[in-house]
Each structure stands twice: as structure tokens, then as C-alpha cells.
mmCIF file of C-alpha atoms and ligand atoms in Angstrom:
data_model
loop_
_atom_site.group_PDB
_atom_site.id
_atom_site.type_symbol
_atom_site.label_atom_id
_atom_site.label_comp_id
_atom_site.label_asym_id
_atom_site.label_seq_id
_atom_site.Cartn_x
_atom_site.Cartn_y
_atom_site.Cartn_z
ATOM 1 C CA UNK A 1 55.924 23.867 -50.234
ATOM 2 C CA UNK A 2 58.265 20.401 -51.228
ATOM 3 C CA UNK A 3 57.801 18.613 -53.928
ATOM 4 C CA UNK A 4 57.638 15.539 -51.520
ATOM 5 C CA UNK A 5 54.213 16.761 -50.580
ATOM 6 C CA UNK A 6 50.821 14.634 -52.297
ATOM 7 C CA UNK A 7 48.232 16.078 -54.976
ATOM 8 C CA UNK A 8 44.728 16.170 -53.208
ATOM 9 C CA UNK A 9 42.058 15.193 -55.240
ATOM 10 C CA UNK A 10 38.449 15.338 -54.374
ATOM 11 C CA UNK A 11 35.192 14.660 -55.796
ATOM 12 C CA UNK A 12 31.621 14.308 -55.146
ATOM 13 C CA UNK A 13 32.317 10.661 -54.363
ATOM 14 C CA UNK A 14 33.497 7.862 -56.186
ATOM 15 C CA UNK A 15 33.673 9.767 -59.929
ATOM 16 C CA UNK A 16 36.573 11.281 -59.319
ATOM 17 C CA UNK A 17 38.816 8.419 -59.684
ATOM 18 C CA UNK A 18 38.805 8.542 -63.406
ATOM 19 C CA UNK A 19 41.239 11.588 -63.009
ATOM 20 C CA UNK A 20 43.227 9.968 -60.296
ATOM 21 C CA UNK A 21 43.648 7.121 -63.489
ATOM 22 C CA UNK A 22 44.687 9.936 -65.506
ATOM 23 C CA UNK A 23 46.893 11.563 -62.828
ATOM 24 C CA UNK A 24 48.122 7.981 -62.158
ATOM 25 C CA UNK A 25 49.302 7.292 -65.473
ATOM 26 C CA UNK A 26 50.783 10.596 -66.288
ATOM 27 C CA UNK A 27 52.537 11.354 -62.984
ATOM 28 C CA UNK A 28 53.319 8.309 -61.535
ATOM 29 C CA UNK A 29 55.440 9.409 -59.039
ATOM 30 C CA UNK A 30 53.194 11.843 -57.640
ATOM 31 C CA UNK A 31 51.237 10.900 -53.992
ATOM 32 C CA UNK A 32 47.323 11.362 -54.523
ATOM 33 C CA UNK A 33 45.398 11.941 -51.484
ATOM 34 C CA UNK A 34 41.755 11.219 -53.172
ATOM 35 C CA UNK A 35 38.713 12.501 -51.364
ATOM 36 C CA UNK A 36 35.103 11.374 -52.116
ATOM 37 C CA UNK A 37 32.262 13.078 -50.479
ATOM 38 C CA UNK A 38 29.739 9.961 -50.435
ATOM 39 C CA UNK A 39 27.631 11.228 -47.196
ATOM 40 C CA UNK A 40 26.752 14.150 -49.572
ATOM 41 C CA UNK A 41 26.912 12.973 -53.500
ATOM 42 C CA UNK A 42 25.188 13.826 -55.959
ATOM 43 C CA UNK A 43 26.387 17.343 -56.003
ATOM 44 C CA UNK A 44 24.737 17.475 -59.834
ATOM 45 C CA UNK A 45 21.588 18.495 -58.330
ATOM 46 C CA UNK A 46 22.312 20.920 -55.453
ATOM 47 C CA UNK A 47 22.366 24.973 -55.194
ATOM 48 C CA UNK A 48 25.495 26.464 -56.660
ATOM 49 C CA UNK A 49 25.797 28.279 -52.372
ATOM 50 C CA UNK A 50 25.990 23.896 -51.119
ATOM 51 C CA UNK A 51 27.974 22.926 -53.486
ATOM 52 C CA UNK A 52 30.707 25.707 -52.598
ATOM 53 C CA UNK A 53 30.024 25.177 -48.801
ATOM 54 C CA UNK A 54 31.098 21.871 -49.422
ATOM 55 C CA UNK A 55 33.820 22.375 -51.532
ATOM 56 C CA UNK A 56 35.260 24.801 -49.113
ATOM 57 C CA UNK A 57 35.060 21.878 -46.027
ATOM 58 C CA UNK A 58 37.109 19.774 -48.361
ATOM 59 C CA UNK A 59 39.465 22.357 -49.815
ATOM 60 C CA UNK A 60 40.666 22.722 -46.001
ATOM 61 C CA UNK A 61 40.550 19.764 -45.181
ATOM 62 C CA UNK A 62 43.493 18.703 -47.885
ATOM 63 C CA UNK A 63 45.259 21.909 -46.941
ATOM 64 C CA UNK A 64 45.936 20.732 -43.489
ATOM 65 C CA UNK A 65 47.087 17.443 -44.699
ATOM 66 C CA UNK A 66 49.698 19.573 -46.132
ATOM 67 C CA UNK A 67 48.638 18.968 -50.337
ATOM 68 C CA UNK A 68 50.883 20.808 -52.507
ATOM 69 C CA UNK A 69 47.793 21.537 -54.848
ATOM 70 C CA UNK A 70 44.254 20.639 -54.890
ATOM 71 C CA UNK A 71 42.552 19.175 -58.538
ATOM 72 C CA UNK A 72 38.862 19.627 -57.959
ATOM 73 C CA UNK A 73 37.887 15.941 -60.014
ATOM 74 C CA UNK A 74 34.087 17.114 -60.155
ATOM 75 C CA UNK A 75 32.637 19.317 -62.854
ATOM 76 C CA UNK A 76 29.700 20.313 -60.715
ATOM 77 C CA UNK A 77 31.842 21.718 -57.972
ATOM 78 C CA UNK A 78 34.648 23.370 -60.893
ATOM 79 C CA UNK A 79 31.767 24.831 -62.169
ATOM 80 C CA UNK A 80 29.958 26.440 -58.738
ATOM 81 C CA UNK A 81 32.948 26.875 -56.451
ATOM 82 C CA UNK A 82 36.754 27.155 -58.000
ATOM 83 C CA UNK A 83 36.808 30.723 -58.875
ATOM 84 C CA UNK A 84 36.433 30.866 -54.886
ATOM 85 C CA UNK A 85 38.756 28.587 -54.012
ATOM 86 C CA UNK A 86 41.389 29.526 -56.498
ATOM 87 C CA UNK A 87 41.109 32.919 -54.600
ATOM 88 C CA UNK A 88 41.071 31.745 -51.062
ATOM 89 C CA UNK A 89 43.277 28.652 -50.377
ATOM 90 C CA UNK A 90 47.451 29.012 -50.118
ATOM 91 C CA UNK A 91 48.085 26.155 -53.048
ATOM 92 C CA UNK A 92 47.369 26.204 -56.750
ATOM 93 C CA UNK A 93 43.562 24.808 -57.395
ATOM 94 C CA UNK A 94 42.638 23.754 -60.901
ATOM 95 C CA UNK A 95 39.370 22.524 -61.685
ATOM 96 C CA UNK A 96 38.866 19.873 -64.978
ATOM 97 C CA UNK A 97 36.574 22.882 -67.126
ATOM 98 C CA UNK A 98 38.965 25.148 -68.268
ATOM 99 C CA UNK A 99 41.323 22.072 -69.456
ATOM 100 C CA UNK A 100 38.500 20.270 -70.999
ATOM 101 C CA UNK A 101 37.341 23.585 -73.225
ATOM 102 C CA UNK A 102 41.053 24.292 -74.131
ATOM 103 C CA UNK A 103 40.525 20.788 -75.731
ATOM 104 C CA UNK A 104 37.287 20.651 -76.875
ATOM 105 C CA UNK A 105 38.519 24.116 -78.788
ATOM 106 C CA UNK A 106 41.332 22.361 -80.570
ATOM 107 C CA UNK A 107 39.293 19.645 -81.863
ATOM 108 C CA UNK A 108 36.382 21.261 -83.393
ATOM 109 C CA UNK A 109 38.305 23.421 -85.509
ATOM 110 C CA UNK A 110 36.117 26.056 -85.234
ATOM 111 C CA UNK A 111 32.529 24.157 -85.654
ATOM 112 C CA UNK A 112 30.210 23.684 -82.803
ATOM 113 C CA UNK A 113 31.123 21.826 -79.748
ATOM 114 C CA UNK A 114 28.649 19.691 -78.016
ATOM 115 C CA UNK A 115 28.679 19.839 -74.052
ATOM 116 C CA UNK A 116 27.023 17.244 -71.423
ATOM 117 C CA UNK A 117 26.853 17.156 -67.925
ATOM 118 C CA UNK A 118 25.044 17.435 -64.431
ATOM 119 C CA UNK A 119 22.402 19.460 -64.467
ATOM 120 C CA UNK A 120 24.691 21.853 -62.497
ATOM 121 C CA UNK A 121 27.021 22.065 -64.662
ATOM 122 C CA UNK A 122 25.125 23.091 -67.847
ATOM 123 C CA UNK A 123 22.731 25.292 -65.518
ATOM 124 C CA UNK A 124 26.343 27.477 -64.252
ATOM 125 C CA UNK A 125 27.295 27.550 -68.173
ATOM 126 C CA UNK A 126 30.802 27.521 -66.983
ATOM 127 C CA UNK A 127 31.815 25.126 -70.045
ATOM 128 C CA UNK A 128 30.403 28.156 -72.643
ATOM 129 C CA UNK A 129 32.165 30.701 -70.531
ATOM 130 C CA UNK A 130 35.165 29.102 -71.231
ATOM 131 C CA UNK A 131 34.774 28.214 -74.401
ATOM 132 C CA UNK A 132 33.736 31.545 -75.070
ATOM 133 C CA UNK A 133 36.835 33.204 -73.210
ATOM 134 C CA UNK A 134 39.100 31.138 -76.049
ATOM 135 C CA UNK A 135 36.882 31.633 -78.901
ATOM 136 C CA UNK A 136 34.013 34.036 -78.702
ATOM 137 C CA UNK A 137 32.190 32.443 -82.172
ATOM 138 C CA UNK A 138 32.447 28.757 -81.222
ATOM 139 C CA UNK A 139 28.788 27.321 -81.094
ATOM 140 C CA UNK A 140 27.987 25.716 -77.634
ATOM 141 C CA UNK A 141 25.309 23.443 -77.540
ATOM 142 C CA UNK A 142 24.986 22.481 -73.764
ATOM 143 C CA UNK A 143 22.979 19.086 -72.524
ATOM 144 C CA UNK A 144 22.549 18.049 -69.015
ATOM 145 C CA UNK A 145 22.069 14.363 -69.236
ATOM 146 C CA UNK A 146 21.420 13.724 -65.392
ATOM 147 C CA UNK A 147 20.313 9.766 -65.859
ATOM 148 C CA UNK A 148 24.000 9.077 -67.091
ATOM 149 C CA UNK A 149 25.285 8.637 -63.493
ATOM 150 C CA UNK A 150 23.312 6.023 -61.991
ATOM 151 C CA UNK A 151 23.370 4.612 -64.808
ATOM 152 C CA UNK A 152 27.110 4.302 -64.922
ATOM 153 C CA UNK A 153 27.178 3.569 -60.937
ATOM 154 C CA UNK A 154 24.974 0.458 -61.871
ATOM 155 C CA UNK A 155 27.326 -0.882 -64.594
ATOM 156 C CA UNK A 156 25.017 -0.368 -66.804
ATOM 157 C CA UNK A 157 27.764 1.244 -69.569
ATOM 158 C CA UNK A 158 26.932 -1.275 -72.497
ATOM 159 C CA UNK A 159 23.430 -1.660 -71.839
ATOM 160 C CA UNK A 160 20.023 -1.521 -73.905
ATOM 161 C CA UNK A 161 18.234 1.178 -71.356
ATOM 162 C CA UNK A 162 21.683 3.315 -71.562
ATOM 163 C CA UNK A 163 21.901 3.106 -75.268
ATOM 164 C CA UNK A 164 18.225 4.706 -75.317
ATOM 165 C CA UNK A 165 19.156 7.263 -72.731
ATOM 166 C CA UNK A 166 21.734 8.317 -74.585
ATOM 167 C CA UNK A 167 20.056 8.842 -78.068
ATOM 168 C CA UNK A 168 17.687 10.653 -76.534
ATOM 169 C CA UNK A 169 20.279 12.966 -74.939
ATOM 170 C CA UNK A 170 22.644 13.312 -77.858
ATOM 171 C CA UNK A 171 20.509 12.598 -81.364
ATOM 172 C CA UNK A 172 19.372 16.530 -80.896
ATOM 173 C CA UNK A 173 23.281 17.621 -81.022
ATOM 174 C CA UNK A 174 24.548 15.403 -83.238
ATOM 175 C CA UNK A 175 21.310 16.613 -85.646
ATOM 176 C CA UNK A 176 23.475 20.070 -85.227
ATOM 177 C CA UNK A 177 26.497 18.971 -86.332
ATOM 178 C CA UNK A 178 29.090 19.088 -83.289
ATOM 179 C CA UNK A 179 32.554 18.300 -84.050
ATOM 180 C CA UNK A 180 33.355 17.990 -80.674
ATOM 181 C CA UNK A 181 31.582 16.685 -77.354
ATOM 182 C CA UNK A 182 33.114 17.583 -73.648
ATOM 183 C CA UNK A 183 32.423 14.668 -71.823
ATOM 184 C CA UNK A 184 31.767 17.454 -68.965
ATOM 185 C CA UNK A 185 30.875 14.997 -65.701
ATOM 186 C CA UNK A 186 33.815 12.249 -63.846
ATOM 187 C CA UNK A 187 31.185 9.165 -64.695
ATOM 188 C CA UNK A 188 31.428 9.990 -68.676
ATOM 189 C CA UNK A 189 34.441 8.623 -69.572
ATOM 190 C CA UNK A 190 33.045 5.169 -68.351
ATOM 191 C CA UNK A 191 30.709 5.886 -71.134
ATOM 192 C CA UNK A 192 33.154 6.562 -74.046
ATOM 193 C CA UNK A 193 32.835 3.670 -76.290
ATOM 194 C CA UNK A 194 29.262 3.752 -76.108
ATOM 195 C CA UNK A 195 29.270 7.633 -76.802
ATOM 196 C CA UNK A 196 31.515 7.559 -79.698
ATOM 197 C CA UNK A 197 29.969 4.487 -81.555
ATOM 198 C CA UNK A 198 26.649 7.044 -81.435
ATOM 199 C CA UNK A 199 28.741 10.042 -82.072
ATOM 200 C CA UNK A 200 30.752 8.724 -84.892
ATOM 201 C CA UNK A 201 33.913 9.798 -86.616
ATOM 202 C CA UNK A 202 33.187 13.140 -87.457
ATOM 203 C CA UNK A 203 32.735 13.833 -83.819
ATOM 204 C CA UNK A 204 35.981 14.131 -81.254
ATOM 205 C CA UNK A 205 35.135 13.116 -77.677
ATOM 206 C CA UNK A 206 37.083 15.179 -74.645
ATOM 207 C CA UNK A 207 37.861 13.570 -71.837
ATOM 208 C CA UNK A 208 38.198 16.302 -69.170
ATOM 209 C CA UNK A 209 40.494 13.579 -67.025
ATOM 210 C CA UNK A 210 43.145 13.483 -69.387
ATOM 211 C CA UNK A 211 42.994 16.992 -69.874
ATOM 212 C CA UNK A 212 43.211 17.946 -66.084
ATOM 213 C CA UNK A 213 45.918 15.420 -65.486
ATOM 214 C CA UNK A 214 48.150 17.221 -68.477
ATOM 215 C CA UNK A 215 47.302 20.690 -66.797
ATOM 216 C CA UNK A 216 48.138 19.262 -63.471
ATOM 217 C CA UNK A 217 51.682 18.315 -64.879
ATOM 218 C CA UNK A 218 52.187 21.840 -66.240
ATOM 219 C CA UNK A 219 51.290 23.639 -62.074
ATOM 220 C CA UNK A 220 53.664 21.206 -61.219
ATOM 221 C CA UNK A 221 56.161 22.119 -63.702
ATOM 222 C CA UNK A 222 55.638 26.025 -63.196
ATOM 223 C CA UNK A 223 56.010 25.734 -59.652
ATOM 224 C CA UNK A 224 59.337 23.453 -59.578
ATOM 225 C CA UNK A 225 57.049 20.903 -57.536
ATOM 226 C CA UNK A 226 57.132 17.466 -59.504
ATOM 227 C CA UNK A 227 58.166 14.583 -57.341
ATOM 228 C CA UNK A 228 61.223 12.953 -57.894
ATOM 229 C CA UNK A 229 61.156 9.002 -59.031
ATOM 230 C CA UNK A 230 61.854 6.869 -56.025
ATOM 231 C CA UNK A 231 63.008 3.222 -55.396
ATOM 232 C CA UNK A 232 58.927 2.517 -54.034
ATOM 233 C CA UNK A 233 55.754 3.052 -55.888
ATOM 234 C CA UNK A 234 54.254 6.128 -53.810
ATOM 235 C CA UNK A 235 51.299 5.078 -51.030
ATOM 236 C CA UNK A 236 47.852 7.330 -52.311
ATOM 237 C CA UNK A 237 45.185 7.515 -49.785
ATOM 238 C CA UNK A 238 41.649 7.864 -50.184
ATOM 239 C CA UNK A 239 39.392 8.957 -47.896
ATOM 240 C CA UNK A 240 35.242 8.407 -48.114
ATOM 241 C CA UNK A 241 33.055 10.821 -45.812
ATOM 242 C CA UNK A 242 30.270 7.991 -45.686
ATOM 243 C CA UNK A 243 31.029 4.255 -44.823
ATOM 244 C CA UNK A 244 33.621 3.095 -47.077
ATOM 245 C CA UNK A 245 31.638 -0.355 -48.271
ATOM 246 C CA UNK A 246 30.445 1.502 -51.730
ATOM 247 C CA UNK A 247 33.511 3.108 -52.239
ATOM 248 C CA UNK A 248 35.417 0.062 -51.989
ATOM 249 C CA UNK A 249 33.013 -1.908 -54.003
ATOM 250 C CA UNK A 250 32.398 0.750 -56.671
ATOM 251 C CA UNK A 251 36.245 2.632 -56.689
ATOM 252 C CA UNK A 252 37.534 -0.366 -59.147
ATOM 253 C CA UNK A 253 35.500 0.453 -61.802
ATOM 254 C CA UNK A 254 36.663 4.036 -61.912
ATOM 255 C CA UNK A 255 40.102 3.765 -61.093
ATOM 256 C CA UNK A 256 40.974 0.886 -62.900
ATOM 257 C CA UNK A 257 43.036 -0.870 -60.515
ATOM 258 C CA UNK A 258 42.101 -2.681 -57.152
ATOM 259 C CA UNK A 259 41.554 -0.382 -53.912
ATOM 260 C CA UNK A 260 42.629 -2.083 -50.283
ATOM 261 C CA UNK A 261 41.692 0.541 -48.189
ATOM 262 C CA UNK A 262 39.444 3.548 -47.246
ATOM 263 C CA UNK A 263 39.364 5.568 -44.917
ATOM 264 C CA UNK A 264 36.657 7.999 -43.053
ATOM 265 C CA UNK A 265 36.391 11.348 -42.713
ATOM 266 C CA UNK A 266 33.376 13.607 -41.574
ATOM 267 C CA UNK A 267 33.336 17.213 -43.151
ATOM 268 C CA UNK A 268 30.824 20.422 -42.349
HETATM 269 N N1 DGL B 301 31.091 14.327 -59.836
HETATM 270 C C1 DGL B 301 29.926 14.934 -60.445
HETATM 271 C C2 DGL B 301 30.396 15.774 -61.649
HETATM 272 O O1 DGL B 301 31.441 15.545 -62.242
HETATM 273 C C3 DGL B 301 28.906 13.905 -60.871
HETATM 274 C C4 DGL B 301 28.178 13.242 -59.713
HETATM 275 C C5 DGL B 301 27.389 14.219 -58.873
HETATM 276 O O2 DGL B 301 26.329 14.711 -59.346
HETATM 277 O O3 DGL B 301 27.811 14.503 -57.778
HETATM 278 O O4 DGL B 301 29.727 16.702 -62.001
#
């Protein structure tokens, strides 16, 4: 495998794109190819057997574009599908759970961590298994908090309706005294300012996108495949498997910078 060769990313749909930022910003020399399953998102609420079935289309899908290693972006589909796909496909595969407990670990010092996401997500308890594998005594006090995506997908990050939402979802694990709080789904980190002016000081927010994006470095590292710098900025491509209109529209938001083109891809 050469180092020349991109990173493929893939998500649910457009969520993923927060780690891309993160990959962006930390490797900047790396090609991306991003996909985002939009014919088929949410993934949050779907049988752990789908969500793998889809994972798996995707998972080949980058390998014959000739990815050098796959980051699966979505929580729900770490949590369901990548002990599978760490076993089946030729490249490395690293998910963004195992990164974000690691953190999540460091920061609380030993008190209880605090853990949102899809419903899923919590439902798989992958996050406590991994918490657990690093620290068998750490409280885990799991939350799906499934109104938090449309939510963010309607810009609503700021608003009044969120700001309820999200008392309702937290107030019960702040009441028992996390020190730490996974932000365990891609559309969270949108939501950080709002989260942590609830949470408060006392409280350490993980961002599994920064997390996944240092891990990704280290694969890289381990396996002598980090592109070199060049005298261009490298060409990413992201690929929609429903018409690209919403991903164009929406991709901004999450990736922070402006998106020209998308293309499309059927899968399954
Ligand atoms: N990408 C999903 C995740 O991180 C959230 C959106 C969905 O439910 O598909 O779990």
C-alpha cells in the first residue's frame, strides 16, 4: 500500500464531516475520500444486522478505490459493525469509540463519565465496553439523546427548543456528577458551546473527531503511510449515495469550509 494513496472516510451522511475537519487540520496533506450514505441515514435508529450490511457495501466500496485505511466517522456504525470490518477488509479500520473513551478516561480522573448518542449507540453499549476495557470501576452513565440530530441538521445549535432538549437530556447526568461527557454522535460537536455552557467547568467535553483524527495519525505513523507535503493542496472527494443537493447545502456547516462538488454513488 503507498503512502500516496487517500484516507476513506464514511458516514451515515453528512455528520461525518466534522472528522474530515479534524482529519483536515491535523493531516493536511493527507487525500480524504469522504462517503455519506444519504439514501439510507439515519443509521441511529436501525438493527445493529442493517447497519453492518451497510457498512460492509461501503467498506468495499473505498477498498476498490484503493484507500490506504478506512475511519468509520459514525458512532452508530463503530458501534454495530467495526469489530467486523476490522476483521474482514485488507487496510487498517478504526472507528471514533475506542479513541473517544481513551479520552473521556483521561479527563475524568477516575469519576463518572457521562455518554450521549444515537439510540444505537447507547443500546450496543460499545462506549461502556470500552471504557470498561481501560478502567473496569469508571461509572458510565449512558444517554441516547436522538432529537439532537435534526435538530443540529436544522441549524437549530443556539436555539430556545434545543436548549430545552438538552436539559432534559443532560440535567439527570450532570445531577450525578460526570466529570466527563463523550460527545458520542458526528452532529455533537456542532453542539459544543451549547453543551458546555450547561455542563459547566467541572465537566470536560470529548470530542470523538479530534480524537479519531489523532489515532488516525498514529495507523499512519505505525504503518510508514503518512503522505508526504507536496507543492498542491491535495484534491478530497466526496461522494453522496442520494442526490447531492442536501449534501452540498448542508456539508458547510460540518466541514467548515465551502464544498464545490459531489458526487453519486449507489451502494447494496
Ligand atoms: N452519524 C450518526 C452517528 O454518529 C448520526 C446520524 C445517524 O443516526 O445516522 O451515530
Amino acid at each position: 500500500m503507498s503512502p500516496d494513496a487517500p484516507i476513506g472516510v464514511f458516514d451515515s451522511g453528512i455528520g461525518g464531516l466534522t472528522v474530515v475537519r479534524a482529519l483536515l487540520h491535523r493531516l493536511p496533506h493527507e487525500r480524504i475520500v469522504y462517503v455519506g450514505d444519504t439514501a439510507r441515514v439515519p443509521y441511529g435508529p436501525k438493527s445493529p444486522d442493517t447497519v453492518r450490511r451497510y457498512a460492509n457495501e461501503i467498506t468495499h466500496w473505498l477498498v476498490e478505490q484503493g484507500v490506504k485505511t478506512i475511519v468509520v466517522a459514525c458512532n452508530t456504525a463503530t458501534a454495530h459493525a467495526l469489530p467486523t470490518l476490522q476483521r474482514e477488509c485488507p487496510v487498517p479500520v478504526l472507528g471514533v469509540v475506542a479513541p473517544g473513551a481513551r479520552a473521556a478516561v483521561r479527563a475524568a480522573q477516575g469519576g463518572p463519565i457521562g455518554v450521549i448518542g444515537t439510540v444505537g449507540t447507547i443500546d450496543s453499549g460499545a462506549y461502556e465496553r470500552a471504557i470498561h476495557a481501560i478502567d473496569p470501576d469508571i461509572t458510565v452513565l449512558a444517554r441516547a439523546c436522538p432529537l439532537f440530530v435534526p435538530l443540529v441538521e436544522e441549524g437549530w445549535l443556539d436555539h430556545a427548543v434545543t436548549r430545552a432538549v438538552a436539559h432534559e437530556y443532560l440535567d439527570p447526568l450532570l445531577a450525578d456528577g460526570i466529570r466527563a461527557l463523550v460527545l458520542g454522535c458526528t452532529h455533537y460537536p456542532l453542539l459544543a458551546p451549547l453543551l458546555a455552557e450547561l455542563a459547566g467547568e467541572r465537566v470536560t467535553l470529548i470530542d470523538s473527531a479530534d480524537q479519531t483524527a489523532a489515532a488516525t495519525a498514529q495507523i499512519l505513523r505505525e504503518h510508514s503511510l503518512e503522505a508526504e507535503a507536496r507543492a498542491t493542496p491535495p484534491r478530497h472527494r466526496f461522494v453522496a449515495s442520494d442526490a447531492p443537493d442536501r449534501f452540498l447545502a448542508l456539508g458547510q456547516r460540518f466541514l467548515g469550509t465551502t464544498l464545490d462538488h459531489v458526487d453519486h454513488v449507489t451502494f447494496g
